[in-house]
Coordinates of C-alpha atoms in Angstrom, one line a residue:
X160 CA -62.2 -22.0 31.3
X161 CA -62.8 -23.0 27.7
X162 CA -60.2 -23.9 25.1
X163 CA -61.1 -20.7 23.2
X164 CA -59.7 -18.7 26.2
X165 CA -56.2 -20.3 25.8
X166 CA -55.7 -19.4 22.1
X167 CA -54.2 -16.1 20.9
X168 CA -56.5 -13.2 20.2
X169 CA -57.8 -13.2 16.7
X170 CA -56.1 -9.9 15.8
X171 CA -52.5 -11.3 16.1
X172 CA -52.8 -13.7 13.1
X173 CA -54.6 -11.2 11.0
X174 CA -51.8 -8.6 11.6
X175 CA -49.1 -11.0 10.5
X176 CA -51.0 -11.8 7.3
X177 CA -51.1 -8.1 6.4
X178 CA -47.3 -7.8 6.1
X179 CA -46.9 -7.5 2.4
X180 CA -44.2 -9.4 0.5
X181 CA -42.6 -6.1 -0.3
X182 CA -42.4 -5.2 3.4
X183 CA -40.9 -8.6 4.1
X184 CA -38.3 -8.1 1.3
X185 CA -37.4 -4.7 2.7
X186 CA -37.0 -6.0 6.2
X187 CA -34.8 -8.9 4.9
X188 CA -32.7 -6.5 2.9
X189 CA -32.3 -4.2 6.0
X190 CA -31.2 -7.2 8.1
X191 CA -28.7 -8.3 5.4
X192 CA -27.5 -4.7 4.9
X193 CA -26.8 -4.2 8.6
X194 CA -25.0 -7.6 8.8
X195 CA -22.8 -6.6 5.9
X196 CA -22.1 -3.2 7.4
X197 CA -21.0 -4.7 10.7
X198 CA -19.2 -7.7 9.2
X199 CA -17.5 -5.7 6.4
X200 CA -14.2 -4.9 8.3
X201 CA -14.0 -8.6 9.4
X202 CA -14.5 -9.9 5.9
X203 CA -12.0 -7.3 4.5
X204 CA -9.4 -8.5 7.0
X205 CA -10.1 -12.1 6.2
X206 CA -9.6 -11.4 2.5
X207 CA -6.4 -9.5 3.3
X208 CA -5.0 -12.4 5.3
X209 CA -5.8 -14.9 2.5
X210 CA -4.1 -12.6 0.0
X211 CA -1.1 -12.2 2.2
X212 CA -0.8 -16.0 2.5
X213 CA -1.1 -16.4 -1.3
X214 CA 1.5 -13.7 -1.8
X215 CA 4.0 -15.3 0.6
X216 CA 3.6 -18.6 -1.3
X217 CA 4.2 -16.9 -4.6
X218 CA 0.7 -17.2 -5.9
X219 CA 0.5 -13.5 -6.9
X220 CA -2.6 -13.7 -9.2
X221 CA -4.6 -15.3 -6.4
X222 CA -3.2 -12.7 -3.9
X223 CA -4.3 -9.9 -6.3
X224 CA -7.8 -11.2 -6.4
X225 CA -8.1 -11.2 -2.6
X226 CA -6.3 -7.9 -2.1
X227 CA -8.8 -6.3 -4.5
X228 CA -11.7 -7.8 -2.6
X229 CA -10.2 -6.5 0.7
X230 CA -9.9 -3.0 -0.8
X231 CA -13.4 -3.2 -2.2
X232 CA -14.7 -3.9 1.3
X233 CA -12.4 -1.5 3.1
X234 CA -10.9 1.1 0.8
X235 CA -8.8 2.6 3.6
X236 CA -6.9 -0.6 4.3
X237 CA -3.4 0.9 3.3
X238 CA -1.6 -2.4 3.8
X239 CA -3.8 -4.1 1.2
X240 CA -3.0 -1.3 -1.3
X241 CA 0.7 -1.6 -0.6
X242 CA 0.8 -5.4 -0.9
X243 CA -1.4 -5.3 -4.0
X244 CA 1.2 -3.0 -5.5
X245 CA 3.9 -5.4 -4.6
X246 CA 2.0 -8.2 -6.4
X247 CA 1.5 -6.1 -9.4
X248 CA 5.2 -5.5 -9.5
X249 CA 5.9 -9.2 -9.2
X250 CA 3.6 -10.0 -12.1
X251 CA 5.2 -7.3 -14.3
X252 CA 2.3 -4.8 -14.2
X253 CA 4.6 -1.8 -13.3
X254 CA 2.2 1.0 -14.1
X255 CA -0.5 -0.6 -11.9
X256 CA 2.1 -1.1 -9.2
X257 CA 3.1 2.6 -9.3
X258 CA -0.5 3.8 -9.2
X259 CA -1.3 1.5 -6.3
X260 CA 1.8 2.5 -4.4
X261 CA 0.7 6.1 -4.7
X262 CA -2.7 5.1 -3.3
X263 CA -1.1 3.2 -0.4
X264 CA 1.2 6.1 0.4
X265 CA -1.7 8.6 0.3
X266 CA -3.5 6.4 2.9
X267 CA -0.4 5.9 5.0
X268 CA 2.5 8.3 4.4
X269 CA 4.5 6.6 7.1
X270 CA 4.7 3.2 5.3
X271 CA 8.4 3.3 4.8
X272 CA 8.6 -0.1 3.1
X273 CA 6.2 1.2 0.4
X274 CA 8.4 4.3 0.0
X275 CA 11.4 2.0 -0.6
X276 CA 9.5 -0.3 -3.1
X277 CA 8.0 2.7 -4.8
X278 CA 11.4 4.4 -5.0
X279 CA 13.0 1.3 -6.5
X280 CA 10.3 1.2 -9.2
X281 CA 10.8 4.8 -10.0
X282 CA 14.6 4.4 -10.1
X283 CA 14.2 1.5 -12.5
X284 CA 11.8 3.5 -14.6
X285 CA 14.2 6.5 -14.8
X286 CA 12.2 8.9 -12.7
X287 CA 15.1 9.7 -10.5
X288 CA 13.6 12.8 -8.8
X289 CA 10.6 10.7 -7.5
X290 CA 13.0 7.9 -6.6
X291 CA 15.1 10.3 -4.5
X292 CA 12.0 11.6 -2.7
X293 CA 10.9 8.0 -1.9
X294 CA 14.4 7.0 -0.7
X295 CA 14.6 10.1 1.5
X296 CA 11.3 9.1 3.1
X297 CA 12.5 5.5 3.6
X298 CA 15.8 6.8 5.1
X299 CA 13.9 8.7 7.7
X300 CA 13.1 5.4 9.3
X301 CA 16.3 3.6 8.5
X302 CA 19.1 6.1 8.1
X303 CA 21.9 3.6 8.0
X304 CA 20.8 1.6 5.0
X305 CA 23.9 1.9 2.8
X306 CA 22.4 0.4 -0.3
X307 CA 19.6 3.0 -0.3
X308 CA 22.0 5.8 0.5
X309 CA 23.9 4.7 -2.6
X310 CA 20.8 4.8 -4.8
X311 CA 19.8 8.2 -3.3
X312 CA 23.2 9.7 -4.2
X313 CA 23.1 8.2 -7.7
X314 CA 19.5 9.5 -8.1
X315 CA 20.6 13.1 -7.2
X316 CA 23.5 12.8 -9.6
X317 CA 21.2 11.6 -12.4
X318 CA 19.0 14.7 -12.0
X319 CA 22.0 17.0 -11.9
X320 CA 21.7 18.0 -8.2
X321 CA 25.4 17.9 -7.3
X322 CA 24.8 19.5 -3.9
X323 CA 22.3 16.9 -2.7
X324 CA 24.4 14.1 -4.3
X325 CA 27.5 15.2 -2.3
X326 CA 25.4 15.2 0.9
X327 CA 24.1 11.7 0.2
X328 CA 27.6 10.4 -0.6
X329 CA 28.9 11.9 2.7
X330 CA 26.0 10.3 4.6
X331 CA 27.0 7.0 3.0
X332 CA 30.6 7.4 4.0
X333 CA 29.6 8.1 7.5
X334 CA 27.8 4.7 7.6
X335 CA 30.4 2.9 5.5
X336 CA 33.9 4.6 5.7
X337 CA 35.3 1.9 3.4
X338 CA 33.1 2.8 0.4
X339 CA 35.5 3.4 -2.5
X340 CA 32.5 4.2 -4.8
X341 CA 31.4 7.0 -2.5
X342 CA 35.0 8.4 -2.3
X343 CA 35.3 8.4 -6.2
X344 CA 32.0 10.1 -6.7
X345 CA 32.7 12.7 -4.0
X346 CA 36.1 13.5 -5.5
X347 CA 34.6 13.9 -8.9
X348 CA 31.7 16.1 -7.6
X349 CA 33.8 18.2 -5.3
X350 CA 36.6 18.9 -7.8
X351 CA 35.7 21.9 -9.9
X352 CA 36.1 21.4 -13.6
X353 CA 39.3 22.8 -14.9
X354 CA 38.9 25.7 -17.2
X355 CA 39.4 25.0 -20.9
X356 CA 42.1 27.0 -22.7

């Protein structure tokens, strides 16, 4: 057997040389694209955990950067939206916080902590009807939260819904029978106005 018989057939090297640079670039892009597609959720979660750590340490601007990256990679990551809204609130960007809480709640309507934080922002901003809706959603999960029952009752009073305010004050009294504030508000709301002569 000669040395020529041990070498590869001539056609193999010729075929490899005929792969154009464009075809090589397309194959490389395909490999990178598939890698990104499969690694995307992992990278999003990694960005989310970094952001969470920065947020816990009070580095809200850094957290915002990483939450945005996580959302870019996985737009349906509701926790990232919610925590991004929290960071916006902490840095004084209230309108961005409100918008981002809305996005978070559209992705996960059962995120009761976001309902609470969104409700508090709405209450502070004077949108008492929206605040009451958010507090009601939060209270579905934690019905015995006296402070939130208080804000709920006040919200209903501020929008002029005496009936719902009375119900909220009664719920509060059920949880905290010693609440003088609830008793005062109930007495005022339940006592009809005396006719003027």
